[in-house]
Each structure stands twice: as structure tokens, then as C-alpha cells.
Amino acid sequence: MASPLLANLNPEQLAAVTLPHESALILAGAGSGKTRVLTTRIAWLLATGQASPLSILAVTFTNKAAKEMMTRLSLMTPIHTRGMWIGTFHGLCNRLLRTHHREANLPQLFQILDTQDQLALIKRMYKTHNIDEERFPPRQLQHFIAGAKEEGLRPNAVEADDPLSRRQVEHYALYEAMCQREGAVDFAELLLRSYEMLLGHEGLREHYQRRFSHILVDEFQDTNILQYKWLRQLTGTHTAVFAVGDDDQSIYAFRGANVANMQHFERDFSRPEVPVQLVKLEQNYRSHGHILDAANALIKHNLTRLGKNLWTSEAKGEPVRAFAAPSDLDEAAFVVDVVKGLASDGVTLSEVAVLYRSNAQSRVLEHALFNAAVPYRVYGGMRFFERAEIKHALAYLRLLAAPDDDGALLRIVNFPPRGIGARTLESLQDMARATDSALWPAACSGAAGGKAGACLAIFVRMIEAMRAATAGLPLPEAVEHVITASGLLAHYRNEKDGQDRVDNLEELVNAADSFLREADLPVDIPVDVPRADPALSETGGAAPAAAVRDPVSVLTAFLSHAALEAGDTQAAEGRPALQLMTVHSAKGLEFHSVFVTGLEEGLFPHENSLSEHGGVEEERRLMYVALTRARRRLYLTNAQSRMLHGQVRYNVPSRFITELPADLVQWLAPKRHRFGAAIDVDASEWGRSRAPLAPRAGASSPVRAQDGPEWRIGQSVRHTRFGLGIIIDAEGRGADARVQVNFREAGVKWLALEYAKLAAA
DNA sequence: AAATGTGGAATTTTT
DNA sequence: TTCCACATTT
């Protein structure tokens, strides 16, 4: 059909979009129009009448990706995107479990534990069971549980050969029991529960298999074993799974992502006579040629690949530029200078990104940018719904919605402080244990005497007053009431640095308001229930509206929303700002210019990765992701010395620089004048140079000539003829002692300490 | 119950 | 170095 939908697609994209009703694996390279193909595929299925909105399920990893898909889709098709299941794995599982909570053996108003809540629950469990936090660090158990669940394993299925694992499995079982008792579901449990529910309920499974004739998966290389099994459960005999991914961008193995899913896909999703189709998208629409050449050359060093080579019809463009800074401070100064140059060339700051391997590296960069008055934005850190004050407010709301929520009660029973100390809590917990009840009923019983009992009674009265006052109130007003009546607002107003927290609490009211307005897409509200099973009779059109009107459902939906979508790190500010982030968080983004900093052995590739299975290859993929973020300009920097954990470390340049073809890389030499003094510096002032020599790793012990002063690698020195430089290597002792100095002007030289007149600089 | 001190760890992250 | 969690003090 002559649809504008398909206009401007290249042959491979077109092939992918218009594939017949069969499962397919789309190998989509960086910048190859992956999201476009995914959304166009859906629009095409709808436009050609091959699918109705109800028969489409599209799943992503992040809310951002789901939203983008939704937005782009509604621009492409006149058909209402409502009724389509587009969301994150967790969001869709939440929807399934709310709808079929009985089959899943969950209360309808089950609460979702985020990572913090989960850890708190584990600690609480340790207390009640007298488990030693020293011997079994709570975080370790958390990791253990998440790992097991991500492989689809319940405690009885986990293999435990050593005593430690056996204990962990026991703790895992205790944890499960506690979650079940409290109606709490952690992130991995959302997946596992809905997987098991589909597995155990044939009618339900068949219903959804019949319903979803098309399942589309984004970032398939990031799926874990459980997500893969989940997809298989939903795949019936006439379900076509359209999986889009790039094995070269698989950088999340550490959180369970299993690239092997891509290899197994063909085997597991082929049907007799209906093999899985494979389409490669290799044309890149993002980067200039040199950048792409560098990325291709780098990733060729990986041996375990499905095989793919990006190409572009764009010009070769500028060379990749590299700069070896003497120190992390100099590296930051370089970035500042070049960024200023780019800005004066008219590049918007928000189109420039500075990437690093680990968050700790942002500090030095931020410092330099701050002093140079370059506006910047750092990604990562605390998200809105993770902040303590927000969690406190939500805990009050949780307690209103579910009085038996011990976690919520413990969080706020004495916050703001109201005289309920550890002793009071101890007796409260004893009372609860004695009557086998939750903490709230125990507190209500008034059994505690004395001052403790009085304080508890005041707390109980306050919560009950709150519950009465908020009953029937619209969500935003209920939130407003709670933050005031709880004393949270007053508490933070009295705190000297509390203004931000007050602002956040007020923002929570807005968040509730926009949630109400935007949640017309009934994400958490039961909409469709299979007709097949009489126990799950179709609720019809009236039920969702009723569900929406039920304040407890709305509140639960809001709380789920808070857990599943933690919100932004910080509000986007008005003026354009330089983007600072880890390479991981840059995945999926693109910029005019990109700096990849800290390219040093030990940092990138990270030293911890060297001992991990396939660790270096994953680091290399990470570098590949970093390189392919750049459209026009790419700068690679390393520092010969760097302050790390309070100690100066001397690192050799990353192998990832060396692995790039030398003719693609232009090395820049330090500028010929003082750092930071120039105002309007042009990037071109950084001259060419040959590849710098690197200091030998680990050779940092001091050297000295006979009776002379002591010198160290990394030290700045001045020579009467050669000027300023940095000691990058040393050998010999006494009369034979020599140091290698990288001079700013004169290049790298070996000097005998006996004769050279070196002075500290 | 708040305030101050101390020890230990310090990739990467979404849900 | 710096941040955090936890312990001790006041």
C-alpha cells in the first residue's frame, strides 16, 4: 500500500516493518532507527488491519522508552493507542497481577517494594529472626534474592552446595513468607509472580496468548532469563514476537541481562515451517564516518558477536581527537576549554556530553565547570520518589491505605519525632507478636501503659484523624492534608537546610495531581478479564470507572506509580547545559559532541571487570556505546595521574584507545600557555602531537640521585631548558637514577638525575 | 532523642 | 578523599 508510513524507510527497515506474521529478530545497530522501526511496525500492523490495538503488546525496559514509543505512535496513527499494552516489563506485570490478583494469590492492593523498601524489609526480618547482619549482610541477601528470582528460581529450586548458600536460601524463604504475609511484592517478584501465574493457569495463559497476536520487545539484548521465560509464556501458536536488539550494546550483564537470549531466540521462537526471520539494520543515521569507523574497529576486538557492521552515507567528517592529560585536573581543564570553544562555535551546550565510567569521576569535572561558569547537568543520583521526605509522605499514605503495613508504620511512627523511642517500639512489637497481629492493631489496642502508651495513643489518634479527613478527598488534596497533618512540612520548615525538602513535598502534591490527570490510561485499573473463565467474568465498561472512583484504588495506583517510576533525578532547568553522565546512562542518547573521559586501564576498562567472565568484552561494548553517541565530534581523554580514593594513581591509557586505528585518531598536544587564563579559546588551539608515551603502571616508588631530592612519578617538575613537565617513569637508583619526563613543550625525555637540573614545580 | 564520632567501602542501573 | 551507616555520647 502507498502509505506515507513507509516513506523514507531504507530497504532493511522496510523489510523489518512489513515482515509477515512471524517471529523475527531485528539486529539493530546503534543509530539505525530502531525505535522508528518498532513504532512504524505497530502503526503498519494497525493501518493494514492485521492487528487491532487490543492485540498488541509492546514491552520496554524504561518508562522513558515506553513513553516515547507511545508518543511517536500516536503521531503516526489516527487509531487510539488506548487498549494497547505498551509499557515496561514491570508495569505490564503490575497490570496483570492487579487484574488477576486472586490467581496470583495476592491481595488486590498489594504494595510494590522498591529497592530501599526491600532492604528495609530484609533488615526487619533479620531482627525478628535474630539473624546476624555481620555474617549475612542484608545487601548481599538482597542481591541473592534478586539474582535467584531473575532466573525464575524459588527457594526450593536454588542450588545450594555450600553452607553459606544454604543459609541464604533459608533467608530467602523467610523473606518470601514475610512478603506474602504483608502483601508486598518486590520488583523481581512482579515478573516471577506473573510468570508463575501464567504457567499455572492455562485458561489465563491461553486468553492472553490469543489476545496478543503481536508482541514487540525493545532492547532485547537486555532481557534476563525470567523475562525471556515470561515472553515465552505469552507466546502462543499464532503470536509473532518482534524482538529488537543489539548484542554489541549489551552492557547490563551485571544486573542479569542475558545476551544468550538473542542466540536462543531463533531456536525457541521458531515454529515448524515458520522459522524466525532475521533482519539486520546496519545503516547508521547518526554519526560521521570517522566516528563510525572507530566504533566498528573497536568492537571487532570482541570475539563473541552475532556480527554486524555499521555504515553511513554521511561524510567521513572530522577525526576522532584524543588528549592525554597529565592529571585528572588537566583533563577537566581540557574539557572546559574545548567545551567553551564548541559553545563559541555555536554548538548548544545540551548537545555536548561528557561521559565517564563511574560516577566518582564527575567531581573533578564539576569543579572545573563550576569555576569556569559553564552550566552543566549531572545525570544520576537520587530520584524524586526515592527521596527520604517523599518516602516518608508516601509511608503515611500507605498506612492510610493499608493499616497492616508494618514497614510504613515503622518508617513514620516517630517521624517527625514524637517521643516514640526504641523501647516503646520494642514493646509494641512484642504485643504484635503476642497477638499475631500487625503493628497498627497492636498500637490501637492501647495495651501499652505509661508514657509509651500515651505517645502511641496520640499517634493512633493522629492517623485516625488523618484517615477520616482524607476519606473521599481527591488524591492531591489527600496528599496535601497528609504532609501537613503529619507534621512533615512543619518539621522540614524548622530545619535549617530543609527548604529543598519542603519544595519536594509540595511538588508531591503536583505529582499526585498530574498522576490523576495523566492516568486516564488505566494503567493499574483492571480493564479486561478473560471471558473464558467464569471466575473472572468480564467486568465491562463500567468497572474501570468505578475502580477509578474508589479512592483506595487510586491511592494504590499512585503508590505503584511512585515505585515503578521513580521520577527524574532533578527537574530540567531552563537554559541549555552541558550533559554529564556515566556511559551507561548515555545509552540510547545522542549528542553533537561527546567527550569520553578517564580512558585508563583500571578505570575503563574497570579493574573489577578484568576478573569477570567476559568482563573486558562487556567493557568494550560499553566503550562502543560511548563512541556511537557522537554525531559530529568525539574526544577521548585520559589522565596519566588521577586522585582516586584519596590516593594518586598512575594509569596507562586504556587499551580501548590503542585498539582504534591510529589513522583515525588525532592526538592533541597541550596548549602553549597557562591553563584557564584564556577566555575565548578555540578548540583548534590544541595542537597536534604524536601518541604520548604513558607511564608504566605500578612504578610509583620514589627515586633519588645520590644525596639529591626525592622524585615521584606524576610529580610536576621544571627543567632549565625544557620547561614544565611531569615525571612519567623512573628507573635505576643512586648515580644511575633516571626519570622520564613528559615536557609540555619539549615532549618526552629521559634525564639522568645526577646531571639534569630538575626543580619541583 | 539529637549530636557527634568512627570505620569501612567506594563500578555500572532500571524497575 | 568522601560518603554512608552505625555507634557512642551528651
Coordinates of N, CA and C in Angstrom, one line a residue, chain A residues 70-177:
Chain A
M70 N 4.9 5.4 22.8 CA 3.5 5.9 22.9 C 3.4 7.2 22.1
T71 N 4.3 8.2 22.4 CA 4.2 9.5 21.8 C 4.4 9.4 20.2
R72 N 5.4 8.6 19.8 CA 5.7 8.6 18.4 C 4.6 7.8 17.7
L73 N 4.0 6.8 18.4 CA 3.0 6.1 17.8 C 1.7 6.9 17.6
S74 N 1.4 7.7 18.5 CA 0.2 8.5 18.4 C 0.3 9.6 17.3
L75 N 1.6 9.9 17.0 CA 1.8 10.8 15.9 C 1.6 10.2 14.6
M76 N 1.8 8.8 14.6 CA 1.9 8.1 13.3 C 0.5 7.6 12.9
T77 N -0.3 7.3 13.9 CA -1.6 6.6 13.6 C -2.8 7.3 14.2
P78 N -3.8 7.4 13.4 CA -5.0 8.0 13.9 C -5.7 7.1 14.9
I79 N -5.4 5.8 14.9 CA -6.0 4.9 15.8 C -5.7 5.2 17.2
H80 N -6.6 5.1 18.1 CA -6.4 5.4 19.5 C -5.4 4.3 20.1
T81 N -4.4 4.8 20.7 CA -3.4 3.9 21.2 C -3.8 3.2 22.6
R82 N -5.0 3.7 23.0 CA -5.5 3.1 24.3 C -5.9 1.7 24.0
G83 N -5.8 0.9 25.0 CA -6.2 -0.5 24.7 C -4.9 -1.3 24.4
M84 N -3.9 -0.6 23.9 CA -2.7 -1.3 23.6 C -1.9 -1.5 24.9
W85 N -1.3 -2.6 25.0 CA -0.4 -2.8 26.2 C 1.0 -2.3 25.8
I86 N 1.3 -1.1 26.2 CA 2.7 -0.6 26.0 C 3.2 -0.2 27.3
G87 N 4.3 -0.8 27.7 CA 4.9 -0.4 29.0 C 6.1 -1.2 29.3
T88 N 6.6 -1.0 30.5 CA 7.8 -1.7 30.9 C 7.4 -3.1 31.4
F89 N 8.4 -4.0 31.4 CA 8.1 -5.3 31.9 C 7.4 -5.3 33.2
H90 N 7.9 -4.4 34.1 CA 7.3 -4.3 35.5 C 5.9 -3.7 35.5
G91 N 5.8 -2.7 34.7 CA 4.5 -2.0 34.6 C 3.4 -3.0 34.1
L92 N 3.7 -3.8 33.0 CA 2.8 -4.7 32.5 C 2.5 -5.8 33.5
C93 N 3.5 -6.3 34.2 CA 3.3 -7.3 35.2 C 2.4 -6.8 36.3
N94 N 2.6 -5.6 36.7 CA 1.8 -5.0 37.7 C 0.3 -5.0 37.3
R95 N 0.1 -4.7 36.0 CA -1.2 -4.7 35.4 C -1.8 -6.0 35.5
L96 N -1.0 -7.0 35.1 CA -1.5 -8.4 35.1 C -1.9 -8.9 36.5
L97 N -1.0 -8.5 37.4 CA -1.2 -9.0 38.8 C -2.4 -8.3 39.5
R98 N -2.6 -7.0 39.2 CA -3.8 -6.4 39.8 C -5.1 -7.0 39.2
T99 N -5.0 -7.3 37.9 CA -6.2 -7.8 37.3 C -6.5 -9.2 37.8
H100 N -5.5 -10.0 38.0 CA -5.7 -11.4 38.4 C -5.1 -11.7 39.7
H101 N -5.3 -10.8 40.7 CA -4.6 -10.9 41.9 C -5.0 -12.2 42.6
R102 N -6.2 -12.7 42.4 CA -6.6 -13.9 43.0 C -5.8 -15.1 42.5
E103 N -5.7 -15.2 41.2 CA -4.9 -16.3 40.6 C -3.5 -16.2 41.0
A104 N -3.0 -15.0 41.3 CA -1.6 -14.8 41.7 C -1.4 -14.9 43.2
N105 N -2.6 -15.2 43.9 CA -2.5 -15.3 45.3 C -1.9 -14.1 46.0
L106 N -2.5 -13.0 45.6 CA -2.1 -11.7 46.2 C -3.3 -10.9 46.5
P107 N -3.2 -10.0 47.6 CA -4.3 -9.1 47.8 C -4.3 -8.1 46.7
Q108 N -5.5 -7.6 46.3 CA -5.6 -6.7 45.2 C -4.8 -5.5 45.4
L109 N -4.7 -5.1 46.7 CA -4.0 -3.8 47.0 C -2.5 -4.1 47.4
F110 N -1.9 -5.2 46.8 CA -0.6 -5.5 47.2 C 0.3 -4.2 46.9
Q111 N 1.3 -4.1 47.8 CA 2.2 -2.9 47.6 C 3.5 -3.4 47.0
I112 N 4.0 -2.4 46.2 CA 5.3 -2.7 45.5 C 6.5 -2.2 46.3
L113 N 7.4 -3.0 46.5 CA 8.6 -2.6 47.3 C 9.7 -2.1 46.3
D114 N 10.2 -0.9 46.5 CA 11.3 -0.6 45.7 C 12.6 -1.1 46.4
T115 N 13.7 -0.8 45.9 CA 14.9 -1.4 46.4 C 15.2 -1.0 47.9
Q116 N 14.9 0.2 48.2 CA 15.0 0.7 49.5 C 14.1 -0.1 50.5
D117 N 12.8 -0.1 50.1 CA 11.8 -0.8 50.9 C 12.2 -2.3 51.1
Q118 N 12.7 -2.9 50.0 CA 13.1 -4.3 50.1 C 14.2 -4.5 51.2
L119 N 15.2 -3.6 51.1 CA 16.3 -3.7 52.1 C 15.8 -3.5 53.5
A120 N 14.9 -2.5 53.7 CA 14.3 -2.3 55.0 C 13.6 -3.5 55.5
L121 N 12.9 -4.2 54.6 CA 12.1 -5.4 55.0 C 13.1 -6.5 55.4
I122 N 14.2 -6.6 54.6 CA 15.2 -7.6 55.0 C 15.7 -7.4 56.4
K123 N 16.0 -6.1 56.7 CA 16.6 -5.8 58.0 C 15.6 -6.1 59.1
R124 N 14.3 -5.7 58.8 CA 13.3 -6.0 59.8 C 13.2 -7.5 60.0
M125 N 13.3 -8.3 58.9 CA 13.2 -9.7 59.0 C 14.4 -10.2 59.9
Y126 N 15.5 -9.7 59.7 CA 16.7 -10.1 60.4 C 16.5 -9.9 61.9
K127 N 15.8 -8.8 62.3 CA 15.6 -8.5 63.7 C 14.6 -9.6 64.3
T128 N 13.5 -9.8 63.6 CA 12.6 -10.7 64.2 C 13.1 -12.2 64.2
H129 N 14.0 -12.5 63.3 CA 14.5 -13.9 63.3 C 15.9 -14.0 63.9
N130 N 16.4 -12.9 64.5 CA 17.7 -12.8 65.1 C 18.8 -13.3 64.2
I131 N 18.8 -12.8 63.0 CA 19.8 -13.2 62.0 C 20.9 -12.1 62.1
D132 N 22.1 -12.6 62.1 CA 23.3 -11.7 62.3 C 23.6 -10.9 61.0
E133 N 23.5 -9.6 61.1 CA 23.8 -8.8 60.0 C 25.2 -8.8 59.6
E134 N 26.1 -9.1 60.5 CA 27.5 -9.2 60.2 C 27.8 -10.4 59.3
R135 N 27.3 -11.5 59.7 CA 27.6 -12.7 59.0 C 26.8 -12.7 57.6
F136 N 25.6 -12.1 57.6 CA 24.8 -12.1 56.4 C 24.4 -10.7 56.0
P137 N 25.3 -10.0 55.4 CA 25.0 -8.6 55.1 C 23.6 -8.5 54.3
P138 N 22.7 -7.6 54.8 CA 21.4 -7.5 54.1 C 21.5 -7.3 52.6
R139 N 22.4 -6.5 52.2 CA 22.6 -6.2 50.8 C 22.9 -7.4 50.0
Q140 N 23.7 -8.3 50.7 CA 24.1 -9.5 50.0 C 22.9 -10.4 49.7
L141 N 22.0 -10.5 50.8 CA 20.8 -11.3 50.6 C 19.9 -10.7 49.6
Q142 N 19.8 -9.4 49.6 CA 19.0 -8.7 48.6 C 19.5 -9.1 47.2
H143 N 20.8 -9.0 47.0 CA 21.3 -9.4 45.7 C 21.1 -10.8 45.4
F144 N 21.2 -11.7 46.4 CA 21.0 -13.1 46.2 C 19.6 -13.4 45.8
I145 N 18.6 -12.7 46.4 CA 17.2 -13.0 46.1 C 16.9 -12.5 44.7
A146 N 17.4 -11.3 44.4 CA 17.1 -10.7 43.1 C 17.6 -11.6 42.0
G147 N 18.9 -12.1 42.3 CA 19.5 -13.0 41.3 C 18.7 -14.2 41.1
A148 N 18.3 -14.8 42.2 CA 17.5 -16.1 42.1 C 16.2 -15.8 41.3
K149 N 15.5 -14.8 41.7 CA 14.2 -14.5 41.1 C 14.4 -14.2 39.6
E150 N 15.5 -13.5 39.2 CA 15.7 -13.2 37.8 C 15.9 -14.4 37.0
E151 N 16.3 -15.5 37.7 CA 16.5 -16.7 36.9 C 15.2 -17.6 37.0
G152 N 14.2 -17.0 37.7 CA 13.0 -17.7 37.9 C 13.0 -18.8 39.0
L153 N 13.9 -18.6 39.9 CA 14.0 -19.7 40.9 C 13.4 -19.3 42.3
R154 N 12.6 -20.1 42.8 CA 12.1 -20.0 44.2 C 13.1 -20.7 45.1
P155 N 13.0 -20.5 46.4 CA 14.0 -21.1 47.3 C 14.2 -22.5 47.1
N156 N 13.2 -23.3 46.9 CA 13.3 -24.8 46.7 C 14.1 -25.1 45.5
A157 N 14.2 -24.2 44.5 CA 14.8 -24.6 43.3 C 16.3 -24.1 43.2
V158 N 16.7 -23.2 44.2 CA 18.0 -22.7 44.1 C 19.0 -23.8 44.6
E159 N 20.0 -24.0 43.8 CA 21.0 -24.9 44.1 C 21.9 -24.3 45.2
A160 N 22.1 -25.1 46.3 CA 22.9 -24.6 47.4 C 23.9 -25.7 47.8
D161 N 25.1 -25.5 47.5 CA 26.1 -26.6 47.8 C 26.9 -26.3 49.1
D162 N 27.1 -25.0 49.3 CA 27.9 -24.7 50.5 C 27.0 -24.2 51.6
P163 N 27.5 -24.2 52.8 CA 26.7 -23.8 54.0 C 26.2 -22.4 53.8
L164 N 27.0 -21.5 53.3 CA 26.5 -20.1 53.2 C 25.3 -20.0 52.3
S165 N 25.4 -20.6 51.1 CA 24.3 -20.6 50.2 C 23.0 -21.2 50.8
R166 N 23.3 -22.3 51.6 CA 22.1 -22.9 52.2 C 21.4 -21.9 53.2
R167 N 22.2 -21.2 53.9 CA 21.7 -20.2 54.9 C 20.9 -19.1 54.1
Q168 N 21.5 -18.7 53.0 CA 20.9 -17.7 52.2 C 19.6 -18.1 51.6
V169 N 19.5 -19.4 51.2 CA 18.3 -19.9 50.7 C 17.2 -19.9 51.8
E170 N 17.6 -20.3 53.0 CA 16.7 -20.2 54.2 C 16.2 -18.8 54.4
H171 N 17.1 -17.9 54.3 CA 16.7 -16.5 54.5 C 15.8 -16.0 53.4
Y172 N 16.1 -16.5 52.2 CA 15.2 -16.2 51.0 C 13.8 -16.7 51.3
A173 N 13.7 -17.9 51.8 CA 12.4 -18.5 52.1 C 11.6 -17.6 53.2
L174 N 12.4 -17.2 54.2 CA 11.8 -16.4 55.3 C 11.3 -15.1 54.7
Y175 N 12.1 -14.5 53.8 CA 11.8 -13.3 53.2 C 10.5 -13.4 52.4
E176 N 10.4 -14.5 51.6 CA 9.2 -14.7 50.8 C 7.9 -14.8 51.7
A177 N 8.1 -15.5 52.8 CA 6.9 -15.7 53.7 C 6.5 -14.3 54.3

